[in-house]
Coordinates of C-alpha atoms and ligand atoms in Angstrom, one line a residue:
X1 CA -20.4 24.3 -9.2
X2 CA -23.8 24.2 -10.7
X3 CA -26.9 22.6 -9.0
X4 CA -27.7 19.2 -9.8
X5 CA -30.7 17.2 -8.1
X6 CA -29.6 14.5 -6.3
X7 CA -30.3 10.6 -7.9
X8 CA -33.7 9.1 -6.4
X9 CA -34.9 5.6 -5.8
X10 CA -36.9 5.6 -9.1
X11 CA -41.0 6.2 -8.8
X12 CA -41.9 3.4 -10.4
X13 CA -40.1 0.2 -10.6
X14 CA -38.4 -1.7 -14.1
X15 CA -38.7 -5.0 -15.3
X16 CA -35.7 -7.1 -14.4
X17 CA -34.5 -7.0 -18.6
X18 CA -34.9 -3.0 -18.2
X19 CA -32.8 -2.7 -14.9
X20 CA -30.5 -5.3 -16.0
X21 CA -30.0 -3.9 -19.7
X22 CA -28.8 -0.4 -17.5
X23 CA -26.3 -2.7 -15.6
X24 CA -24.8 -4.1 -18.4
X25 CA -24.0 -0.4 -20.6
X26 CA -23.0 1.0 -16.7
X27 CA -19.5 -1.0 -17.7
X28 CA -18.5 0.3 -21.3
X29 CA -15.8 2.2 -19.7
X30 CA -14.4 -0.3 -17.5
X31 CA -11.2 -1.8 -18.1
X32 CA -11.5 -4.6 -20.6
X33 CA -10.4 -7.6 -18.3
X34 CA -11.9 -10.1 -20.4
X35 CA -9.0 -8.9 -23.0
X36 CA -6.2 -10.6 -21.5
X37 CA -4.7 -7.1 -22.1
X38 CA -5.1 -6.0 -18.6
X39 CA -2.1 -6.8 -16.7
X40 CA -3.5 -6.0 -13.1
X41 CA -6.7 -6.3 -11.0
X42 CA -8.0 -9.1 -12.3
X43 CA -7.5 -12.6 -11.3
X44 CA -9.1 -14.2 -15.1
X45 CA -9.9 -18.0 -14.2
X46 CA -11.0 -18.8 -17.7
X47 CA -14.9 -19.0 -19.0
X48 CA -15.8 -22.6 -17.9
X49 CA -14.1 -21.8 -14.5
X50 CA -16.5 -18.3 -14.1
X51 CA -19.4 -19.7 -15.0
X52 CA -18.8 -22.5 -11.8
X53 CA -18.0 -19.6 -10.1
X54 CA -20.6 -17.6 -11.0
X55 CA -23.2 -20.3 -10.9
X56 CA -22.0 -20.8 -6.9
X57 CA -22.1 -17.6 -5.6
X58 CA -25.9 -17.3 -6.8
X59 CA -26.9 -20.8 -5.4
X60 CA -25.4 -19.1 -1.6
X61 CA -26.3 -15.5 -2.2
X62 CA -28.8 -15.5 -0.2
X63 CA -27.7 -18.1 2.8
X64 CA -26.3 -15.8 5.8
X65 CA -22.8 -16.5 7.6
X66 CA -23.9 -14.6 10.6
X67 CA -25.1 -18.0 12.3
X68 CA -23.7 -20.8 11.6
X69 CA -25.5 -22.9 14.0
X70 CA -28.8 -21.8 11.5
X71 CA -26.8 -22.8 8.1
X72 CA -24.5 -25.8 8.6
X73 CA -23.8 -25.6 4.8
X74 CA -21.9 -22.9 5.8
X75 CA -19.8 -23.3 8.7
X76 CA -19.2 -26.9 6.5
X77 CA -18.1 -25.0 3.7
X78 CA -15.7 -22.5 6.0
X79 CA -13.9 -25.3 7.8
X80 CA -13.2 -27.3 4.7
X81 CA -12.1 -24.3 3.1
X82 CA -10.0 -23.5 5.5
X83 CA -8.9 -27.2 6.3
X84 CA -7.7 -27.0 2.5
X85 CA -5.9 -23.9 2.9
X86 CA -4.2 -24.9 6.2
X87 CA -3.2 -28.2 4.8
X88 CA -1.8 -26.2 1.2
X89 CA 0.2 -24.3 3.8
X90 CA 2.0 -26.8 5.7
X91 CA -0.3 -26.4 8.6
X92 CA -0.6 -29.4 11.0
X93 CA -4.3 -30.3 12.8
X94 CA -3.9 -27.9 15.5
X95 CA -4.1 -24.9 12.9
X96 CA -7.4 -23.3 12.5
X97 CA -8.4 -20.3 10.7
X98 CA -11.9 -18.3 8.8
X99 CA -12.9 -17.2 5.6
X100 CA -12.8 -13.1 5.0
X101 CA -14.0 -11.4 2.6
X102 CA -10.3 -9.9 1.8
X103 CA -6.6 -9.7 1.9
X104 CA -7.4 -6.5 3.9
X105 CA -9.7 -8.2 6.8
X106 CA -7.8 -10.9 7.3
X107 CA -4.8 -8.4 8.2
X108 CA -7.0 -6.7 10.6
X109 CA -8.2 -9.6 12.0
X110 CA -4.8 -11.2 12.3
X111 CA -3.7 -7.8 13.9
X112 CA -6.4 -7.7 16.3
X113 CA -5.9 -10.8 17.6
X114 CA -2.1 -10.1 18.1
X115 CA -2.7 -7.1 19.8
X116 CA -4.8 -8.9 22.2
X117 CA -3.4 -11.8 22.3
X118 CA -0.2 -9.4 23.9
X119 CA -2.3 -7.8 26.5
X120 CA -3.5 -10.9 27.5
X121 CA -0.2 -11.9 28.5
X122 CA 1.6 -8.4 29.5
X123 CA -0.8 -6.6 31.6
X124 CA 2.0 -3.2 31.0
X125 CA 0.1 -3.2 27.5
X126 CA -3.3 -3.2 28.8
X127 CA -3.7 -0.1 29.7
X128 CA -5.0 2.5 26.5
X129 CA -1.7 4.7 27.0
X130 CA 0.2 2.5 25.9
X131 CA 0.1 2.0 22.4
X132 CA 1.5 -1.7 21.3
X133 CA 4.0 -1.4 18.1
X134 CA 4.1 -3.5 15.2
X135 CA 7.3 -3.7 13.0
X136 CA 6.3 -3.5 9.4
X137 CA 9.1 -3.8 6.7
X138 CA 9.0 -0.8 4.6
X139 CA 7.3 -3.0 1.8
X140 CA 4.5 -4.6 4.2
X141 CA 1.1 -4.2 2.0
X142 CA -1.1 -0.9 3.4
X143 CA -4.2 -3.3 4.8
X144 CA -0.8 -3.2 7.8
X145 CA -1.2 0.6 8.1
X146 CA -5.0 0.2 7.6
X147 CA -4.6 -2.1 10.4
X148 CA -2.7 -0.2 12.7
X149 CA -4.8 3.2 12.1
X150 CA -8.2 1.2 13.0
X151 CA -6.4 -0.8 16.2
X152 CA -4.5 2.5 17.4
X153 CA -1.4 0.6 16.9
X154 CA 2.2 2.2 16.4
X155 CA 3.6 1.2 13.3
X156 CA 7.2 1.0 12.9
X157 CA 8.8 1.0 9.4
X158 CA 11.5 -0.4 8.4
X159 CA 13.6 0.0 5.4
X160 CA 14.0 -3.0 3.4
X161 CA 17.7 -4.3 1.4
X162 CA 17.7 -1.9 -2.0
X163 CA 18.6 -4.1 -4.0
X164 CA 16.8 -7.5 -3.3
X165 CA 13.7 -5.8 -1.3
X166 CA 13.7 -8.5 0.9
X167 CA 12.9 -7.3 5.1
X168 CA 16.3 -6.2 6.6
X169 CA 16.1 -8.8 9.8
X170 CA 18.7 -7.1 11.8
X171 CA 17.1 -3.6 11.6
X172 CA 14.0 -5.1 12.1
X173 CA 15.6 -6.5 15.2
X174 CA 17.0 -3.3 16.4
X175 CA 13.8 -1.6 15.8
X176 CA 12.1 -4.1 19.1
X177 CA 11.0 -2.2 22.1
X178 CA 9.4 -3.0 25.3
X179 CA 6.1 -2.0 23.4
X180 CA 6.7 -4.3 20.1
X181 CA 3.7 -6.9 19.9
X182 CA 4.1 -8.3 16.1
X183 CA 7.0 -8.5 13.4
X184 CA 5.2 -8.8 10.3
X185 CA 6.9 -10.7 6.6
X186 CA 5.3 -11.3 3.3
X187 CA 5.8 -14.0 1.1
X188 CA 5.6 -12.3 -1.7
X189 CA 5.6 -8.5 -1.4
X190 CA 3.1 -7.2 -3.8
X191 CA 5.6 -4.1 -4.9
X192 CA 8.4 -6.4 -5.8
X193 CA 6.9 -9.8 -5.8
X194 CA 9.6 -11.3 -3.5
X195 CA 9.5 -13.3 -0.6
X196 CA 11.1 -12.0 2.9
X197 CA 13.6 -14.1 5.0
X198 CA 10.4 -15.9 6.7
X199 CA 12.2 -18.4 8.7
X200 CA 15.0 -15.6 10.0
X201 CA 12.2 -13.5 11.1
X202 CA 10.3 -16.6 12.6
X203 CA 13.6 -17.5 14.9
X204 CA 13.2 -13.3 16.2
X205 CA 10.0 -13.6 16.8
X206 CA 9.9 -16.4 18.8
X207 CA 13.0 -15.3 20.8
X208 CA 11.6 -12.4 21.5
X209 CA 8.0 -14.0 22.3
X210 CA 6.6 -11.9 19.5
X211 CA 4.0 -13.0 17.1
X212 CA 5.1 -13.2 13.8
X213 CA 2.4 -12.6 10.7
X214 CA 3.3 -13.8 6.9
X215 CA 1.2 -12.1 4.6
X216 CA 0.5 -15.1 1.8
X217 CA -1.7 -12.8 0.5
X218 CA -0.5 -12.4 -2.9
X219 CA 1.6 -15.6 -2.8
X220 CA 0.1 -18.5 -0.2
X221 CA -1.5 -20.0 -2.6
X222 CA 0.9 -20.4 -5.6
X223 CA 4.5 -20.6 -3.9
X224 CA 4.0 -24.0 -2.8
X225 CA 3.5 -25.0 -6.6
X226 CA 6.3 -23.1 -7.5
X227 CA 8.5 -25.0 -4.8
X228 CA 6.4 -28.3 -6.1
X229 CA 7.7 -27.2 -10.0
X230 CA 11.4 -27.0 -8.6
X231 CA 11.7 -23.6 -8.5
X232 CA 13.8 -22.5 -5.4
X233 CA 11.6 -21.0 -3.1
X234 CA 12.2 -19.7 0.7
X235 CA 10.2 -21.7 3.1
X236 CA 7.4 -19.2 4.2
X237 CA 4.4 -21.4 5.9
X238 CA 3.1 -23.5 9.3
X239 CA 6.7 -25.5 8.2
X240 CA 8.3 -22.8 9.8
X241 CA 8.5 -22.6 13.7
X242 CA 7.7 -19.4 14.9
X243 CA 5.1 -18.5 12.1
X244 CA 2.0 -17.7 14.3
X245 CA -0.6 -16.5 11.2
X246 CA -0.4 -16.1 7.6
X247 CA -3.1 -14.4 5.4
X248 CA -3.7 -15.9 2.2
X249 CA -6.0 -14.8 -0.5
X250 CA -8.3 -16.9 -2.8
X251 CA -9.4 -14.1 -4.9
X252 CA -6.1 -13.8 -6.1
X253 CA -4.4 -17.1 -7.4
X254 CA -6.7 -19.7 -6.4
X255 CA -9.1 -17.6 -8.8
X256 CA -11.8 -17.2 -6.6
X257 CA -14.2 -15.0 -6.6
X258 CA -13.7 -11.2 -5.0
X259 CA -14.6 -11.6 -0.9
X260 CA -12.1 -14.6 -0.8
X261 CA -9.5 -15.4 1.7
X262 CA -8.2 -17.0 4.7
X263 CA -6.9 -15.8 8.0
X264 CA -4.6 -18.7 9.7
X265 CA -3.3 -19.3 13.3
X266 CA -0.5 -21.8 14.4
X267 CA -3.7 -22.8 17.3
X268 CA -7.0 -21.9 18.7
X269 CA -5.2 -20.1 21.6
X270 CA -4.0 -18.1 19.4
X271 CA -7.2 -17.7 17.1
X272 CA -9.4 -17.3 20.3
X273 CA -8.2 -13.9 20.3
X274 CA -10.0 -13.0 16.7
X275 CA -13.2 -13.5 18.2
X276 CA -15.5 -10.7 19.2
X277 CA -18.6 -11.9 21.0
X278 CA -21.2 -9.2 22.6
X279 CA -24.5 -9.8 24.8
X280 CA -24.2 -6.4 26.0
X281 CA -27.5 -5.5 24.2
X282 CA -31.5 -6.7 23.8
X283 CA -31.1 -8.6 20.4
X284 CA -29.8 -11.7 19.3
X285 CA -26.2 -12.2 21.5
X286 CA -23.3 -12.0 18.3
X287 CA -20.4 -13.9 18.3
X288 CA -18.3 -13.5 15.1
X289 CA -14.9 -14.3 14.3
X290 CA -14.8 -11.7 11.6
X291 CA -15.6 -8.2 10.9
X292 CA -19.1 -8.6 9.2
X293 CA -22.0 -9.8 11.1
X294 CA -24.3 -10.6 8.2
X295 CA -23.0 -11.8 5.6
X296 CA -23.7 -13.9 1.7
X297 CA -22.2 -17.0 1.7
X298 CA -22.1 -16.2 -2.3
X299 CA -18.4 -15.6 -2.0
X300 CA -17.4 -18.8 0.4
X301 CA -19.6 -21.3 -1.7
X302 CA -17.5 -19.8 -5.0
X303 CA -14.0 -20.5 -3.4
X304 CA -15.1 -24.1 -2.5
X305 CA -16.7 -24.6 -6.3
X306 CA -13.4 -23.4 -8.0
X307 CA -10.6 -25.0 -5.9
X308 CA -12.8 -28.1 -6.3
X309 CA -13.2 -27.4 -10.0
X310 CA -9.5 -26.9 -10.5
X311 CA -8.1 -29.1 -8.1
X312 CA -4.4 -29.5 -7.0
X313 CA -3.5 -30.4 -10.4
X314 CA -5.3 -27.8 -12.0
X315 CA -3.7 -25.0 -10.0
X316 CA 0.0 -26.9 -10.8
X317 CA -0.8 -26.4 -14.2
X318 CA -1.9 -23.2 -13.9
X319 CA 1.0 -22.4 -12.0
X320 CA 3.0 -23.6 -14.2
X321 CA 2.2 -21.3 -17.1
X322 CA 2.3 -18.5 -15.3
X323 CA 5.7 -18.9 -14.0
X324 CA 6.8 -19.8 -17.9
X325 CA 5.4 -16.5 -19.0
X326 CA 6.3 -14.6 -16.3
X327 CA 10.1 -15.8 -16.8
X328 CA 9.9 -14.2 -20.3
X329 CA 8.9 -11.0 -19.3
X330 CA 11.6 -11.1 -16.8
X331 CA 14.3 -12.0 -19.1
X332 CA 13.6 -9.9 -21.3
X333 CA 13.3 -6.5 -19.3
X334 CA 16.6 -8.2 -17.2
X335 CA 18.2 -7.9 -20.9
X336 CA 17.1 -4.6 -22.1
X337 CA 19.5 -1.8 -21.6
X338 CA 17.0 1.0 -20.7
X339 CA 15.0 -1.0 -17.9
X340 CA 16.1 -2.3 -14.7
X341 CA 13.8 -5.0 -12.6
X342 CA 13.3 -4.3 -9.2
X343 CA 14.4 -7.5 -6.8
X344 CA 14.2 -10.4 -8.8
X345 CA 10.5 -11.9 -8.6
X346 CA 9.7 -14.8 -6.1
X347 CA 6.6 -15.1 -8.5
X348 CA 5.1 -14.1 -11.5
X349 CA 4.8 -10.5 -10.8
X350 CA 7.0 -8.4 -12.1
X351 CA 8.0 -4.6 -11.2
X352 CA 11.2 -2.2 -13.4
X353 CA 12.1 1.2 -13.8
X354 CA 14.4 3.3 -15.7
X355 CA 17.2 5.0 -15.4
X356 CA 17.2 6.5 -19.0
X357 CA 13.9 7.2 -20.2
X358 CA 10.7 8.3 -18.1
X359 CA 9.0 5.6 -16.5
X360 CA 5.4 6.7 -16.0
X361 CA 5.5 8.1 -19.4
X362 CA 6.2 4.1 -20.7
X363 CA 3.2 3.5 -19.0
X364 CA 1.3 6.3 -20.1
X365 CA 2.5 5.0 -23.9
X366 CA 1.5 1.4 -23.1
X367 CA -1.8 2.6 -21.9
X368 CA -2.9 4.5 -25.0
X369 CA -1.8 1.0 -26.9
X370 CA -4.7 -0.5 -25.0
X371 CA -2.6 -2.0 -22.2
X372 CA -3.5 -1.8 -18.9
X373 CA -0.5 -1.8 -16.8
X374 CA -0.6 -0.6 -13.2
X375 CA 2.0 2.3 -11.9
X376 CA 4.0 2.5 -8.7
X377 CA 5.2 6.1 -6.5
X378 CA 8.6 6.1 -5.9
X379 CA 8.5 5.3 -2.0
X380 CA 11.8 5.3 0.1
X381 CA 14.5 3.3 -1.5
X382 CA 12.1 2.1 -4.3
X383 CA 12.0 4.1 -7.2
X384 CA 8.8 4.9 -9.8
X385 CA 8.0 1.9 -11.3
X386 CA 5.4 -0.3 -13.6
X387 CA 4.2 -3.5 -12.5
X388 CA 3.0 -6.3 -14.1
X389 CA 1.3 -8.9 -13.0
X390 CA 1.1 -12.5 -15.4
X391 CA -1.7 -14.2 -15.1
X392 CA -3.1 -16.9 -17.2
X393 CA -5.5 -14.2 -19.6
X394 CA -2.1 -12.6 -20.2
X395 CA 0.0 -15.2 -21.9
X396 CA -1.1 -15.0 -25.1
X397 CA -0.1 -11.5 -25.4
X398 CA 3.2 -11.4 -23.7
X399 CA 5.5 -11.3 -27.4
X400 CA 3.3 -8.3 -28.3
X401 CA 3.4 -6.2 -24.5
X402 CA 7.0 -6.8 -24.9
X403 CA 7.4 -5.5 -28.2
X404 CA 5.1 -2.7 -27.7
X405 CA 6.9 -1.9 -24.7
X406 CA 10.4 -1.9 -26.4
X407 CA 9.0 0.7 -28.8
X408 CA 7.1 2.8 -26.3
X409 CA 10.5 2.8 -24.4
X410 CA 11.8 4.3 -27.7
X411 CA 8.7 6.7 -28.1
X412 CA 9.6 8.6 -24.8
X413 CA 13.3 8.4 -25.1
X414 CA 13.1 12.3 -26.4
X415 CA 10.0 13.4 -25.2
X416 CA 9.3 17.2 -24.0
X417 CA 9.7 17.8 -20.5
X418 CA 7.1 18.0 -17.8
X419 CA 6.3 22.0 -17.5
X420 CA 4.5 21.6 -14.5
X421 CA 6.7 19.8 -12.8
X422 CA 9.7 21.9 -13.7
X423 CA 8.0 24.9 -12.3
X424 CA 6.4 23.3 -9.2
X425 CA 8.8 20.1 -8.5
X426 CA 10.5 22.0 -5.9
X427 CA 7.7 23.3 -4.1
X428 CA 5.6 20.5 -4.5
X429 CA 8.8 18.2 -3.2
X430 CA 8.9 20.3 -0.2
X431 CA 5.4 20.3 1.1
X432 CA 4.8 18.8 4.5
X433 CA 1.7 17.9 5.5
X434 CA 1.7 20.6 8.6
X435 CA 2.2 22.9 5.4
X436 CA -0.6 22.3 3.6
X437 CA -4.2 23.5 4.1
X438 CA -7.6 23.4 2.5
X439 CA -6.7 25.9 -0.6
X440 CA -3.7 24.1 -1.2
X441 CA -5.0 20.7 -1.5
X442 CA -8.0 22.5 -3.4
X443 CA -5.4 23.8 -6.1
X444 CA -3.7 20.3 -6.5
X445 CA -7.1 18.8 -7.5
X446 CA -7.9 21.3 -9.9
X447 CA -4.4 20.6 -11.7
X448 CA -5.6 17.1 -11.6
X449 CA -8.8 18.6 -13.2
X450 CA -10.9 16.4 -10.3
X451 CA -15.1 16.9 -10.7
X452 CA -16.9 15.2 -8.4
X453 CA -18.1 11.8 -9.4
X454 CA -15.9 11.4 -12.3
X455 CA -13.0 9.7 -12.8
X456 CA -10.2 11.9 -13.8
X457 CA -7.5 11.3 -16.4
X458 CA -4.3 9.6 -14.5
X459 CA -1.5 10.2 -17.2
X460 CA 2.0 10.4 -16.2
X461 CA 2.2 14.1 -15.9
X462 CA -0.1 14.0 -12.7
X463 CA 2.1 11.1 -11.7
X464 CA 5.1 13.0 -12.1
X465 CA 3.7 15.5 -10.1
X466 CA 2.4 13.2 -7.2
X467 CA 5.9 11.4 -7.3
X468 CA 7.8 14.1 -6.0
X469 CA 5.2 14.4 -3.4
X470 CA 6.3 13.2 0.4
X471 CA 4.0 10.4 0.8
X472 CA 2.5 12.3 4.1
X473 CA 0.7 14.8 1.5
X474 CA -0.1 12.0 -1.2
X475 CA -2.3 10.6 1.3
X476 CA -3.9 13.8 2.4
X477 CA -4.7 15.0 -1.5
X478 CA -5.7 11.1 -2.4
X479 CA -8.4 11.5 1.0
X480 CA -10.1 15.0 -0.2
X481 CA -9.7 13.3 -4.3
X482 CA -11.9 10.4 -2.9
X483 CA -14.0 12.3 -0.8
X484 CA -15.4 14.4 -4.2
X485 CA -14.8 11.4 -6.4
X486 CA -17.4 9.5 -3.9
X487 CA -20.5 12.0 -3.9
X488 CA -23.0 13.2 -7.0
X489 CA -21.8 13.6 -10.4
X490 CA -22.3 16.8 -12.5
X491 CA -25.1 15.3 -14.5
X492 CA -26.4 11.5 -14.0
X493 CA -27.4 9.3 -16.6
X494 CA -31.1 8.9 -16.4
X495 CA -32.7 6.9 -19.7
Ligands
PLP1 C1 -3.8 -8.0 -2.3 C2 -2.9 -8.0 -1.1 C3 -3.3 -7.6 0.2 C4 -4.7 -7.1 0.4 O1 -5.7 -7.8 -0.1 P1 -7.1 -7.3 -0.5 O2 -7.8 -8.6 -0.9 O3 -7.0 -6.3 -1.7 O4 -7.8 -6.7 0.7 C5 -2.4 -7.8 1.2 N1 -1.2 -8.2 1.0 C6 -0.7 -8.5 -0.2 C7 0.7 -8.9 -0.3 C8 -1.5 -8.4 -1.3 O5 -1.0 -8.7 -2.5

């Protein structure tokens, strides 16, 4: 590897048009969001609605969460957030909740306080031997496993139904130990965009005195316009007895900007366990409800500026057209004889495979179109798939994705087969993560051609190759890949 001299802090500073100029020609390689063309990632609210948003987050930038008894504007701006959200999801006056900055930290949080929330009341799970277990459906979102590996939970998986990917409650049931703290359901699942049998798993739960989490993430905000539209929808909030939190994002569909979401709780007993508060030190004593001590209250004064800008009839418009578009897509990939649609979206996500022509190569021939569609691993009983997510940006481009995709369906229909993957499949299949060692995870990422501080190429040959992978040693090569992709390119830009 040759010898490159580390980036500096600069020796003399730049006006703010020099530094800012940089910025702007950092992002030619980015995806083009602003496109519509993008059919992932990005939650496009529209110019007028950016601008708000934008416009916001500078005005609280520099305000900081860490005390709200120093900035009222904030701890204002939290609890009618979260008032809003609470009230959006059935919640009655006794529910109380915070602003995150994520999907992810909420799930911690929510997590946390279950955990201790349990050892409160069973003194057998106090003790650091025994690990409390949290039952995840085998299509729970990976902020769960984050979850668990920070907490030192157990995670138990659980396969969901193949063919409607909806949380199997009776194995979930069997799966319930003396140890079992949390049964977790999402509403929707992010793979397959579908909604778990909330209320079944709320009546288990509270049976068995076991908190029960909905992750709203992806869907808390817009499945109560979709029920509002008349679209069938299985009850999933605070309406639901037994429901003790639910995570909802505002980055996603309430188009907020990124650092955005809600952490819930059926009460403030139940919230009380959140909370970590230490005066076990000289400084100021800290008592936060979330992970971050400081903190901008950018994000926070964004998510109140749009859902005000918006409004509930904004969003049900918004909704609206989503669900239209998303219906198309649907239809037509339900009708096409090559594809097949995984569970039948709650939403307006949408995830298919194939059982004819190469999946990941379809992607890979969308892709050089100038799509951007996002990819899925085969993982237990779901297979390889692409999924799409339609979002107001998108729906002026849906005739031509689906014509596109048509052909590029065609395209790969004959194409050559994967060399690698015919001479390493087996061997590759059969790697445990015991098995494999520093060399051997070395050798992946040079097939992957992986520098450090570059992004690589991800076409669908590597993702044959990492599909046929146990998902043990995906995670292993994915750590060392991120631990060269995080540190200092070959050559850095310096103009
Ligand atoms: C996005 C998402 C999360 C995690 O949210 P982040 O904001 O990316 O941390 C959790 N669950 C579901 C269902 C999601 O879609």
């Amino acid at each position: 590897m040759t010898q490159t001299s580390p980036e500096t802090i600069p020796p003399r500073g730049s006006t703010p048009q020099v530094v800012l100029e940089r910025l702007e020609r950092y992002r030619e390689s980015d995806v083009d969001w602003r496109s519509g063309k993008v059919w992932a990632y990005v939650f496009d609210p529209g110019e007028e609605a950016e601008a708000l948003i934008k416009r916001a987050f500078t005005a609280y930038l520099s305000e900081n969460g860490l005390d709200p008894t120093a900035f009222p504007s904030l701890l204002r701006l939290e609890n009618e957030v979260v008032g809003m959200a609470a009230a959006h999801l059935g919640g009655d006056a006794e529910v109380v909740g915070n602003f995150t900055s994520g999907g992810t930290e909420s799930i911690i949080l929510a997590c946390k306080a279950a955990r201790d929330w349990a050892r409160s009341r069973r003194p057998s799970l106090a003790s650091s031997a025994r690990r409390p277990k949290i039952i995840l459906p085998s299509t729970a979102h990976a902020a769960f496993h984050k979850a668990a590996h920070y907490l030192d939970l157990d995670k138990v998986l659980v396969d969901v139904d193949s063919d409607s990917f909806r949380a199997d409650v009776d194995a979930m049931a069997a799966a319930i130990d003396e140890h079992t703290i949390m049964l977790v359901g999402s509403a929707v699942s992010y793979a397959h965009c579908v909604v778990d049998p909330i209320p079944e798993l709320a009546a288990l739960a509270k049976a068995r005195d076991l908190w029960l989490h909905v992750d709203g993430c992806m869907g808390g905000f817009l499945l109560p316009y979709m029920r509002r539209l008349g679209r069938e929808t299985p009850a999933f909030d605070f309406g639901v007895d037994g429901v003790s939190s639910i995570s909802m994002d505002l980055h996603k569909y309430a188009f907020a900007a990124k650092g955005a979401s809600v952490v819930l709780y059926r009460d403030k007993s139940l919230r009380r366990h959140q909370i970590f508060t230490c005066a076990d030190w000289p400084g100021y004593t800290i008592s936060n409800p979330t992970i971050a001590s400081s903190k901008s209250g950018g994000s926070l004064a964004a998510a109140w500026a749009v859902l005000h800008h918006f409004g509930d009839a904004g969003y049900l418009e918004l909704a609206r057209s989503v669900l239209a578009g998303a219906d198309r897509v649907l239809d037509h990939i339900d009708a096409h004889a090559d594809l097949r649609l995984l569970g039948r979206s709650d939403m307006n996500h949408v995830a298919f495979t194939s059982d004819t022509v190469p999946i990941f190569r379809v992607a890979e021939a969308l892709n050089a179109r100038d799509w951007y569609v996002q990819v899925q691993l085969s993982y237990r009983n779901s297979p390889g798939s692409i999924h799409l997510a339609i979002n107001p940006a998108n729906l002026r481009w849906i005739d031509q994705l689906l014509a596109d995709l048509d052909d590029c369906v065609e395209q790969v229909r004959d194409s050559p087969a994967n060399v690698l993957l015919e001479n390493l499949g087996a061997a590759l299949a059969n790697l445990t993560v015991d098995s494999l060692d520093a060399a051997g995870i070395q050798e992946m990422l040079s097939i992957a051609d992986v520098k450090p501080g570059t992004v690589p190429k991800v076409g669908a040959q590597l993702n044959e190759l990492l599909d046929v992978l146990q998902p043990g040693v995906r995670e292993r090569v994915l750590t060392e890949f991120m631990n060269e992709l995080f540190s200092s390119p070959v050559s850095s830009e310096r103009d």
